[in-house]
CSV table of C-alpha atoms and ligand atoms in Angstrom, one decimal:
chain,number,residue,atom,x,y,z
A,1,MET,CA,-41.1,2.0,38.4
A,2,ASP,CA,-42.0,4.8,36.0
A,3,THR,CA,-41.8,3.2,32.5
A,4,LYS,CA,-43.1,6.4,30.6
A,5,ASP,CA,-39.6,7.3,29.4
A,6,GLN,CA,-38.3,3.7,29.1
A,7,VAL,CA,-36.3,2.9,26.0
A,8,LEU,CA,-36.1,-0.6,24.6
A,9,PHE,CA,-33.5,-1.9,22.3
A,10,PHE,CA,-34.1,-5.4,21.1
A,11,GLU,CA,-35.1,-7.4,18.0
A,12,GLY,CA,-33.5,-4.8,15.7
A,13,LYS,CA,-35.7,-2.0,17.1
A,14,LEU,CA,-35.2,1.0,19.3
A,15,GLN,CA,-38.5,1.9,20.9
A,16,GLY,CA,-40.0,4.2,23.6
A,17,SER,CA,-41.4,7.7,23.8
A,18,PRO,CA,-38.0,9.5,23.8
A,19,VAL,CA,-36.9,7.9,20.6
A,20,HIS,CA,-36.8,10.0,17.4
A,21,ASN,CA,-37.0,8.7,13.9
A,22,ILE,CA,-35.4,10.2,10.8
A,23,GLN,CA,-36.0,8.8,7.3
A,24,ARG,CA,-33.8,9.3,4.3
A,25,LYS,CA,-35.4,8.8,1.0
A,26,VAL,CA,-33.8,8.9,-2.5
A,27,LYS,CA,-34.9,12.5,-2.9
A,28,ASP,CA,-32.9,13.4,0.3
A,29,LEU,CA,-29.6,12.0,-1.1
A,30,GLU,CA,-28.9,14.3,-4.1
A,31,GLY,CA,-25.2,14.2,-5.1
A,32,ILE,CA,-24.4,11.1,-2.9
A,33,PHE,CA,-24.6,8.5,-5.6
A,34,GLN,CA,-22.4,8.5,-8.7
A,35,ASP,CA,-24.8,7.5,-11.4
A,36,GLN,CA,-26.9,10.6,-12.0
A,37,GLU,CA,-29.1,9.0,-14.7
A,38,ALA,CA,-29.9,5.9,-12.4
A,39,TYR,CA,-30.6,8.3,-9.5
A,40,GLN,CA,-33.1,10.3,-11.6
A,41,ASN,CA,-34.9,7.1,-12.6
A,42,ILE,CA,-35.6,5.8,-9.1
A,43,ASP,CA,-38.8,6.8,-7.4
A,44,PRO,CA,-37.7,9.8,-5.2
A,45,GLU,CA,-40.0,8.5,-2.4
A,46,THR,CA,-38.0,5.2,-2.1
A,47,LEU,CA,-36.7,4.8,1.5
A,48,VAL,CA,-33.0,4.3,1.6
A,49,TYR,CA,-32.4,4.3,5.4
A,50,GLU,CA,-33.8,5.3,8.7
A,51,VAL,CA,-32.2,6.2,12.0
A,52,PHE,CA,-33.8,5.9,15.4
A,53,SER,CA,-32.1,7.9,18.1
A,54,TYR,CA,-32.2,8.4,21.8
A,55,LEU,CA,-30.7,11.8,22.7
A,56,PRO,CA,-31.0,11.9,26.5
A,57,VAL,CA,-29.2,15.2,26.8
A,58,LYS,CA,-29.2,18.4,24.8
A,59,GLU,CA,-27.3,18.3,21.5
A,60,GLY,CA,-23.9,19.8,22.2
A,61,THR,CA,-23.6,18.8,25.8
A,62,GLU,CA,-20.1,17.9,26.8
A,63,GLY,CA,-19.6,14.6,28.5
A,64,GLY,CA,-23.0,13.0,27.5
A,65,LEU,CA,-23.7,10.2,25.1
A,66,PHE,CA,-26.2,9.6,22.3
A,67,PHE,CA,-27.5,6.2,21.1
A,68,GLY,CA,-28.8,5.3,17.7
A,69,LEU,CA,-30.0,2.5,15.5
A,70,SER,CA,-29.4,2.8,11.8
A,71,ARG,CA,-31.3,0.6,9.3
A,72,VAL,CA,-30.1,0.7,5.7
A,73,PHE,CA,-32.5,-1.0,3.2
A,74,PRO,CA,-31.2,-3.2,0.4
A,75,GLY,CA,-31.0,-1.6,-3.0
A,76,LEU,CA,-28.9,-0.1,-5.7
A,77,VAL,CA,-28.6,3.2,-7.6
A,78,GLY,CA,-27.1,2.0,-10.8
A,79,ASN,CA,-24.3,-0.3,-9.5
A,80,GLU,CA,-23.9,1.5,-6.2
A,81,TYR,CA,-25.4,0.0,-3.1
A,82,PHE,CA,-27.8,1.9,-0.8
A,83,MET,CA,-25.8,3.7,1.9
A,84,THR,CA,-25.9,6.5,4.5
A,85,LYS,CA,-24.8,10.0,3.5
A,86,GLY,CA,-21.7,9.7,5.7
A,87,HIS,CA,-20.2,12.5,7.8
A,88,PHE,CA,-17.3,13.7,9.9
A,89,HIS,CA,-18.3,14.9,13.3
A,90,SER,CA,-18.4,18.7,13.7
A,91,LYS,CA,-16.2,18.4,16.7
A,92,ILE,CA,-13.9,16.4,14.4
A,93,ASP,CA,-11.9,14.7,17.2
A,94,ARG,CA,-14.9,12.8,18.5
A,95,GLY,CA,-15.1,9.1,18.0
A,96,GLU,CA,-18.0,6.6,17.9
A,97,PHE,CA,-18.8,2.9,18.3
A,98,TYR,CA,-21.0,0.9,15.9
A,99,TRP,CA,-22.0,-2.7,16.1
A,100,CYS,CA,-23.8,-4.7,13.5
A,101,ILE,CA,-27.0,-6.5,14.6
A,102,GLU,CA,-28.6,-7.5,11.3
A,103,GLY,CA,-27.6,-8.0,7.6
A,104,HIS,CA,-24.4,-7.6,5.7
A,105,GLY,CA,-22.5,-4.6,4.6
A,106,ILE,CA,-19.5,-2.4,4.8
A,107,MET,CA,-18.5,0.3,7.2
A,108,LEU,CA,-16.4,2.8,5.2
A,109,LEU,CA,-14.0,4.9,7.2
A,110,MET,CA,-12.0,7.8,5.7
A,111,ASP,CA,-9.4,9.9,7.4
A,112,MET,CA,-8.7,13.5,6.6
A,113,GLU,CA,-6.1,12.7,4.0
A,114,GLY,CA,-8.7,10.6,2.1
A,115,ASN,CA,-7.3,7.2,3.1
A,116,THR,CA,-10.2,4.8,3.1
A,117,LYS,CA,-10.7,1.6,5.1
A,118,ALA,CA,-13.6,-0.9,4.6
A,119,GLU,CA,-14.7,-3.0,7.5
A,120,GLU,CA,-17.1,-6.0,6.8
A,121,MET,CA,-20.3,-5.8,8.8
A,122,SER,CA,-22.3,-8.8,9.8
A,123,PRO,CA,-24.2,-9.6,13.0
A,124,GLY,CA,-21.8,-9.2,15.9
A,125,THR,CA,-19.0,-7.1,14.3
A,126,LEU,CA,-17.9,-4.1,16.3
A,127,HIS,CA,-16.5,-1.0,14.6
A,128,TYR,CA,-14.6,1.8,16.3
A,129,VAL,CA,-14.7,5.1,14.4
A,130,PRO,CA,-11.7,7.1,15.6
A,131,GLY,CA,-11.8,10.9,15.7
A,132,TYR,CA,-11.0,12.8,12.4
A,133,THR,CA,-12.7,10.0,10.5
A,134,ALA,CA,-15.7,10.1,8.1
A,135,HIS,CA,-18.0,7.1,8.4
A,136,ARG,CA,-20.7,5.6,6.2
A,137,MET,CA,-22.7,2.3,6.3
A,138,VAL,CA,-23.2,0.5,2.9
A,139,ASN,CA,-25.7,-2.3,2.6
A,140,THR,CA,-24.2,-4.9,0.2
A,141,GLY,CA,-26.7,-7.7,1.2
A,142,SER,CA,-30.2,-8.6,0.3
A,143,GLU,CA,-31.7,-7.8,3.7
A,144,THR,CA,-31.8,-4.7,5.9
A,145,LEU,CA,-28.4,-3.8,7.4
A,146,ALA,CA,-28.9,-2.7,11.0
A,147,ALA,CA,-26.4,-1.4,13.4
A,148,GLY,CA,-26.4,0.3,16.8
A,149,ALA,CA,-24.2,3.3,17.5
A,150,CYS,CA,-23.0,5.3,20.4
A,151,TRP,CA,-21.4,8.7,20.1
A,152,PRO,CA,-20.6,11.8,22.3
A,153,SER,CA,-23.5,14.3,22.6
A,154,ASP,CA,-21.2,17.2,21.6
A,155,ALA,CA,-19.9,15.5,18.4
A,156,GLY,CA,-22.4,17.0,15.9
A,157,HIS,CA,-22.5,16.1,12.2
A,158,ASP,CA,-20.5,17.7,9.4
A,159,TYR,CA,-22.1,16.6,6.1
A,160,GLU,CA,-20.5,19.5,4.1
A,161,LYS,CA,-17.1,18.0,3.5
A,162,ILE,CA,-18.7,14.8,2.2
A,163,ALA,CA,-21.2,16.8,0.0
A,164,ARG,CA,-18.2,18.7,-1.4
A,165,SER,CA,-15.7,15.9,-2.2
A,166,GLY,CA,-17.4,12.6,-1.2
A,167,PHE,CA,-15.5,9.5,-0.1
A,168,THR,CA,-12.4,8.6,-2.1
A,169,ARG,CA,-13.6,5.0,-2.6
A,170,LYS,CA,-17.1,3.7,-3.3
A,171,VAL,CA,-18.7,0.3,-2.9
A,172,MET,CA,-20.1,-1.0,-6.2
A,173,LYS,CA,-21.6,-4.2,-7.4
A,174,VAL,CA,-19.2,-5.5,-10.0
A,175,ASN,CA,-19.7,-9.0,-11.5
A,176,ASN,CA,-22.3,-9.6,-8.8
A,177,ARG,CA,-19.9,-8.9,-6.0
A,178,ALA,CA,-19.4,-5.9,-3.7
A,179,THR,CA,-16.2,-4.3,-4.8
A,180,LEU,CA,-14.3,-1.3,-3.5
A,181,VAL,CA,-13.4,1.0,-6.4
B,1,LIG,C1,-24.2,9.7,14.4
B,1,LIG,C2,-24.0,8.3,13.8
B,1,LIG,C3,-25.3,7.6,13.1
B,1,LIG,C4,-25.6,8.2,11.8
B,1,LIG,C5,-26.5,7.4,10.9
B,1,LIG,C6,-26.9,8.0,9.6
B,1,LIG,O1,-23.0,10.2,14.7
B,1,LIG,O2,-22.9,8.1,13.0
B,1,LIG,O3,-26.4,7.7,13.9
B,1,LIG,O4,-26.1,9.5,11.9
B,1,LIG,O5,-25.9,6.1,10.7
B,1,LIG,O6,-25.9,8.4,8.8
B,1,LIG,P1,-25.7,9.9,8.3
B,1,LIG,O7,-24.4,9.9,7.7
B,1,LIG,O8,-26.8,10.1,7.4
B,1,LIG,O9,-25.8,10.7,9.6
B,2,LIG,ZN1,-21.2,9.7,13.5
């Protein structure tokens, strides 16, 4: 068997020659966190999350699937937990599955009217992101929050809407507890 292009997904890692890695540092997340002063005071090189992805077909292909592993590190910007940028899909009706494999956090889901739903993430929880729904992972724990994800290869990412108006609710540390505000 030819193992050159084999992809392995175990022990919280996605490995193999076809796997891509993207890192998002504090300096890449301008405008995402609320507390600007706290944001400016964090080392811009601090790693907030990384995404490993396996894209077996060309981006935009109809009918294919992509696979990813997102790892959000523990941390805070002011009182706001480290989280992913969050996005709608460019083909906005496209859905996605996420499942948590490590750590604790919240999957924030927001529809186009701005209604937000928060789903608790812990190892084994499964999360369906319907179409027309922005999604973001928030690490409320003290370890890395890791989740696998699978989405259609023609979904794309629309970060613009979130950059413009954000999510209507945020997950903050209030009295030592994760609170939706
Ligand atoms: C792709 C899927 C994930 C995210 C990843 C990072 O549709 O939802 O792979 O890309 O969790 O989040 P973001 O918002 O920075 O793309
Ligand atoms: Zn997505």
